[in-house]
Tab-separated table of C-alpha atoms in Angstrom:
chain	number	residue	atom	x	y	z
N	955	MET	CA	137.300	50.353	199.201
N	956	SER	CA	137.115	46.758	198.390
N	957	PRO	CA	139.267	45.529	195.637
N	958	HIS	CA	136.726	43.649	194.318
N	959	LEU	CA	134.107	46.664	194.497
N	960	PRO	CA	133.847	48.655	191.370
N	961	ALA	CA	136.146	51.237	191.250
N	962	MET	CA	133.853	54.116	189.618
N	963	PRO	CA	130.846	53.490	189.451
N	964	SER	CA	129.033	55.539	186.835
N	965	PRO	CA	127.618	58.864	188.009
N	966	ASP	CA	123.954	58.088	187.243
N	967	LEU	CA	124.136	54.724	188.879
N	968	ALA	CA	125.425	56.156	191.988
N	969	ALA	CA	123.090	58.484	191.938
N	970	ALA	CA	119.968	56.510	190.991
N	971	LEU	CA	120.937	53.885	194.043
N	972	ALA	CA	121.310	57.043	196.330
N	973	THR	CA	118.030	57.729	195.675
N	974	LEU	CA	116.600	54.541	196.046
N	975	ALA	CA	118.097	53.898	199.165
N	976	ALA	CA	116.645	57.110	200.322
N	977	ARG	CA	112.856	56.231	199.536
N	978	LEU	CA	112.854	52.242	200.099
N	979	PRO	CA	113.804	50.131	203.004
N	980	LEU	CA	116.443	48.363	201.130
N	981	ALA	CA	117.275	44.389	201.876
N	982	GLU	CA	120.951	45.158	201.095
N	983	PRO	CA	123.496	47.576	201.384
N	984	PRO	CA	124.112	49.921	197.983
N	985	ALA	CA	127.428	48.611	197.431
N	986	ALA	CA	125.685	44.857	197.032
N	987	ALA	CA	123.904	46.365	194.073
N	988	LEU	CA	126.804	47.984	192.480
N	989	ALA	CA	128.892	44.928	192.736
N	990	ALA	CA	125.385	43.199	191.023
N	991	GLU	CA	125.388	45.779	188.052
N	992	ALA	CA	129.419	45.143	187.892
N	993	TRP	CA	129.015	41.627	187.060
N	994	ARG	CA	126.165	42.349	184.701
N	995	GLU	CA	128.277	44.869	182.872
N	996	ALA	CA	131.268	42.238	182.636
N	997	PHE	CA	128.802	40.014	180.221
N	998	ARG	CA	127.406	43.253	178.603
N	999	PRO	CA	127.864	42.352	174.501
N	1000	ALA	CA	129.411	44.793	172.117
N	1001	ARG	CA	126.169	44.557	170.376
N	1002	LEU	CA	123.080	43.982	171.737
N	1003	ARG	CA	120.445	42.127	170.140
N	1004	LEU	CA	118.317	40.423	172.130
N	1005	LEU	CA	117.821	41.948	175.737
N	1006	LEU	CA	116.370	39.346	178.813
N	1007	LEU	CA	114.690	41.890	181.447
N	1008	ALA	CA	114.298	39.757	184.596
N	1009	GLU	CA	113.296	41.044	187.688
N	1010	SER	CA	116.031	41.634	190.619
N	1011	HIS	CA	119.220	39.921	191.593
N	1012	MET	CA	119.138	38.196	195.287
N	1013	ALA	CA	119.691	40.289	198.254
N	1014	THR	CA	123.358	40.151	199.459
N	1015	SER	CA	124.590	40.940	202.444
N	1016	ALA	CA	127.439	43.108	203.493
N	1017	ALA	CA	129.122	40.328	204.970
N	1018	GLU	CA	128.368	38.349	202.191
N	1019	LEU	CA	129.791	40.724	199.809
N	1020	ALA	CA	132.874	40.771	201.643
N	1021	CYS	CA	133.456	36.840	201.553
N	1022	PRO	CA	136.481	35.981	199.103
N	1023	LEU	CA	135.638	33.897	196.071
N	1024	ARG	CA	137.699	30.740	195.330
N	1025	LEU	CA	137.724	30.171	192.034
N	1026	PRO	CA	139.633	27.363	190.439
N	1027	PRO	CA	142.660	28.579	188.320
N	1028	GLY	CA	142.461	29.076	184.718
N	1029	LEU	CA	138.435	29.773	184.631
N	1030	ASP	CA	137.841	31.684	181.946
N	1031	TRP	CA	135.310	34.152	183.798
N	1032	PRO	CA	135.832	37.836	184.355
N	1033	VAL	CA	135.440	38.673	188.273
N	1034	PRO	CA	134.698	42.294	188.378
N	1035	ALA	CA	133.451	42.480	192.022
N	1036	GLY	CA	132.706	40.401	195.276
N	1037	PHE	CA	130.168	37.601	195.774
N	1038	VAL	CA	126.566	38.408	194.941
N	1039	ARG	CA	123.325	36.167	194.439
N	1040	HIS	CA	123.329	36.747	190.851
N	1041	VAL	CA	123.700	34.110	188.002
N	1042	TYR	CA	126.712	35.974	186.396
N	1043	CYS	CA	128.927	35.143	189.814
N	1044	PRO	CA	130.174	32.068	189.533
N	1045	ALA	CA	130.154	31.355	193.257
N	1046	TYR	CA	126.328	32.064	193.050
N	1047	GLY	CA	125.107	28.442	194.068
N	1048	GLU	CA	128.213	26.974	194.630
N	1049	ARG	CA	129.491	26.641	197.938
N	1050	ALA	CA	132.725	25.296	197.277
N	1051	LEU	CA	133.716	28.724	195.525
N	1052	VAL	CA	132.530	30.990	198.681
N	1053	PRO	CA	133.245	28.730	201.716
N	1054	ASP	CA	132.936	31.400	204.496
N	1055	LEU	CA	129.255	32.367	203.449
N	1056	PRO	CA	127.045	32.833	206.591
N	1057	VAL	CA	123.986	31.704	205.052
N	1058	HIS	CA	123.053	29.096	202.322
N	1059	ASN	CA	123.784	29.615	199.032
N	1060	ALA	CA	121.072	27.563	196.689
N	1061	GLY	CA	121.263	29.609	193.653
N	1062	THR	CA	118.859	29.459	190.848
N	1063	PRO	CA	119.391	26.766	188.531
N	1064	GLN	CA	116.235	27.865	186.525
N	1065	TYR	CA	117.990	30.649	185.148
N	1066	TRP	CA	120.923	28.391	183.949
N	1067	GLN	CA	117.912	26.531	182.394
N	1068	LEU	CA	116.978	29.438	180.823
N	1069	LEU	CA	120.299	30.747	179.356
N	1070	ALA	CA	120.804	27.467	178.041
N	1071	ALA	CA	117.496	27.504	176.127
N	1072	ALA	CA	118.569	30.661	174.343
N	1073	ASP	CA	122.031	29.304	173.671
N	1074	GLY	CA	120.287	25.951	171.972
N	1075	GLY	CA	122.117	23.298	174.484
N	1076	ALA	CA	122.023	21.655	177.516
N	1077	ALA	CA	121.877	23.511	181.167
N	1078	PRO	CA	125.037	23.259	183.095
N	1079	THR	CA	123.066	22.360	186.400
N	1080	ARG	CA	124.768	20.247	189.265
N	1081	ALA	CA	122.550	17.334	188.208
N	1082	ALA	CA	123.521	17.433	184.353
N	1083	VAL	CA	127.012	18.279	185.542
N	1084	PRO	CA	128.056	16.982	188.983
N	1085	ASP	CA	132.027	17.534	188.552
N	1086	LEU	CA	132.396	21.433	189.844
N	1087	GLY	CA	135.317	21.876	187.420
N	1088	ALA	CA	133.326	20.828	184.441
N	1089	ARG	CA	130.274	22.581	185.707
N	1090	LEU	CA	132.365	25.954	186.172
N	1091	ALA	CA	133.726	25.916	182.676
N	1092	ALA	CA	130.524	24.537	180.840
N	1093	ARG	CA	129.019	27.739	182.182
N	1094	ALA	CA	131.692	30.154	181.492
N	1095	ALA	CA	131.764	28.987	177.738
N	1096	LEU	CA	127.749	29.392	177.994
N	1097	LEU	CA	127.878	32.769	178.770
N	1098	HIS	CA	130.796	33.862	176.422
N	1099	ARG	CA	128.627	32.447	173.805
N	1100	LEU	CA	125.367	34.307	174.855
N	1101	ARG	CA	127.564	37.520	175.061
N	1102	ALA	CA	129.149	36.957	171.481
N	1103	ARG	CA	125.381	36.575	169.911
N	1104	GLY	CA	124.276	39.592	171.681
N	1105	ILE	CA	122.112	38.195	174.355
N	1106	TRP	CA	122.142	39.881	177.736
N	1107	LEU	CA	120.337	39.493	180.926
N	1108	ILE	CA	119.997	42.251	183.288
N	1109	ASP	CA	117.346	43.283	186.113
N	1110	ALA	CA	114.566	45.957	186.141
N	1111	ALA	CA	115.070	46.590	189.572
N	1112	LEU	CA	118.586	48.042	190.599
N	1113	VAL	CA	118.191	46.730	194.014
N	1114	ALA	CA	117.360	43.221	195.131
N	1115	VAL	CA	113.382	42.753	195.601
N	1116	ALA	CA	113.791	38.937	197.026
N	1117	GLY	CA	115.933	37.218	199.176
N	1118	PRO	CA	117.403	33.828	199.924
N	1119	GLY	CA	114.703	31.325	201.558
N	1120	GLY	CA	112.072	33.043	199.308
N	1121	ALA	CA	111.548	35.995	201.162
N	1122	ARG	CA	110.062	38.894	198.940
N	1123	ALA	CA	109.364	42.424	198.938
N	1124	GLY	CA	105.601	43.487	199.192
N	1125	ALA	CA	103.759	44.529	195.899
N	1126	ARG	CA	104.136	48.132	196.535
N	1127	LEU	CA	107.697	48.232	197.527
N	1128	HIS	CA	108.448	45.692	194.497
N	1129	ALA	CA	106.589	48.019	191.815
N	1130	GLU	CA	108.227	51.348	193.540
N	1131	ALA	CA	111.746	49.646	193.280
N	1132	VAL	CA	111.180	48.674	189.434
N	1133	ARG	CA	109.473	51.643	188.716
N	1134	GLU	CA	111.959	53.977	189.860
N	1135	SER	CA	115.004	51.955	188.713
N	1136	TRP	CA	113.578	52.703	185.245
N	1137	ARG	CA	113.081	56.211	185.728
N	1138	LEU	CA	116.412	56.957	187.410
N	1139	HIS	CA	118.771	54.782	185.555
N	1140	HIS	CA	117.199	52.377	182.670
N	1141	VAL	CA	115.234	54.712	180.655
N	1142	ALA	CA	118.645	57.029	179.793
N	1143	ARG	CA	120.357	53.750	178.957
N	1144	LEU	CA	119.000	50.822	177.657
N	1145	PRO	CA	116.821	52.290	174.721
N	1146	GLY	CA	120.146	53.664	173.116
N	1147	PHE	CA	121.482	49.982	172.841
N	1148	ASP	CA	118.590	49.150	170.311
N	1149	PRO	CA	117.972	45.711	170.741
N	1150	ALA	CA	116.165	43.940	168.149
N	1151	HIS	CA	113.590	42.221	170.918
N	1152	VAL	CA	113.254	42.392	174.549
N	1153	LEU	CA	112.023	39.501	176.345
N	1154	VAL	CA	110.770	40.448	179.917
N	1155	ILE	CA	110.958	37.835	182.171
N	1156	GLY	CA	108.356	38.157	184.917
N	1157	LEU	CA	104.817	39.148	184.486
N	1158	THR	CA	104.563	41.402	187.199
N	1159	VAL	CA	107.727	43.604	185.843
N	1160	ALA	CA	105.781	43.691	182.502
N	1161	ARG	CA	102.544	45.213	184.222
N	1162	VAL	CA	104.735	47.826	186.072
N	1163	LEU	CA	106.811	48.667	183.144
N	1164	ARG	CA	104.241	48.274	180.305
N	1165	PRO	CA	103.998	52.197	179.347
N	1166	ALA	CA	107.400	52.520	179.568
N	1167	LEU	CA	108.634	49.560	177.542
N	1168	ASP	CA	105.856	50.288	174.939
N	1169	ALA	CA	107.607	53.863	174.894
N	1170	ALA	CA	111.218	52.463	174.728
N	1171	PHE	CA	110.900	49.593	172.248
N	1172	PRO	CA	107.320	49.453	170.314
N	1173	GLY	CA	106.457	46.659	168.736
N	1174	ARG	CA	109.828	44.711	170.265
N	1175	TRP	CA	108.659	43.147	173.534
N	1176	ARG	CA	106.888	40.574	174.943
N	1177	ALA	CA	106.791	39.168	178.658
N	1178	VAL	CA	107.099	35.542	179.886
N	1179	PRO	CA	106.551	34.152	183.341
N	1180	GLN	CA	109.322	34.031	186.111
N	1181	PRO	CA	111.261	30.523	185.428
N	1182	MET	CA	110.498	29.919	189.027
N	1183	GLY	CA	106.813	30.232	188.803
N	1184	ALA	CA	106.549	28.552	185.349
N	1185	ALA	CA	108.173	25.209	186.664
N	1186	ARG	CA	105.405	24.581	189.248
N	1187	ARG	CA	102.885	24.802	186.723
N	1188	PRO	CA	102.560	21.768	184.159
N	1189	GLY	CA	103.807	22.515	180.859
N	1190	GLN	CA	104.568	26.253	181.549
N	1191	GLY	CA	108.197	25.597	182.335
N	1192	ALA	CA	108.593	23.978	178.606
N	1193	ALA	CA	106.975	26.411	177.221
N	1194	LEU	CA	108.768	29.280	178.501
N	1195	LEU	CA	112.279	27.963	177.523
N	1196	ALA	CA	110.869	27.247	173.984
N	1197	THR	CA	109.621	30.569	173.562
N	1198	VAL	CA	113.184	32.023	174.986
N	1199	ALA	CA	114.809	29.604	172.574
N	1200	ALA	CA	112.746	30.983	169.711
N	1201	ALA	CA	113.920	34.334	170.769
N	1202	ALA	CA	117.050	33.832	170.387
N	1203	ARG	CA	117.005	31.943	167.099
N	1204	ALA	CA	114.956	34.887	165.381
N	1205	HIS	CA	116.800	37.878	166.669
N	1206	ALA	CA	120.143	36.624	167.914
N	1207	PRO	CA	121.147	33.692	165.462
N	1208	ALA	CA	124.192	31.912	165.818
N	1209	ASP	CA	126.757	32.523	162.979
């Protein structure tokens, strides 16, 4: 086993991924989904107040997962797993940190804008912070602040339903991955964290999970568009970020 992979995945998570792999044509090996969950867990708050429930990480191949990360010394960023296409992995979107990656690594800067909105500050994107070291330090500090405030970004689908270059699962596969991830794993876990509010990032995710969300978080959740889609519609991107910022102020205020 790679030293970067979670050594002892929780039995329920491992079982859920095995079931999903048996039922669905996955876009990545189960090891990549385990690694993505390890990155999410690394930033789980001690007390969850605002849950940001997104769609999924981006598909990561076995070859990509095995690529070594070349992080600068002294970076205050936990490294629980290898490379995955998720915003919690510092090398996602940063070619210099994983130069052996066999395909492009564009990242999703829209999610840094969303997380910065929750924090109430400027987004540490490549355009805003051109220097790599300064950008990584700013991102690490942002993630630590959000964790301290009780804000956590996770994904509804344990397995990737999208990949690099805009590839996406079909509607039936997407819905089944989201629905089964909830049934097999999330339903027994997320309600117990008792967040004050849940912001579902993705209207399709909200449609698939509406009955489950109503049962788990009655009167405590709302849905917003995906940031990538919202950015293409006049005014919707700004409205999304304003909604995220307001939810963070209301339900996870800074000390």
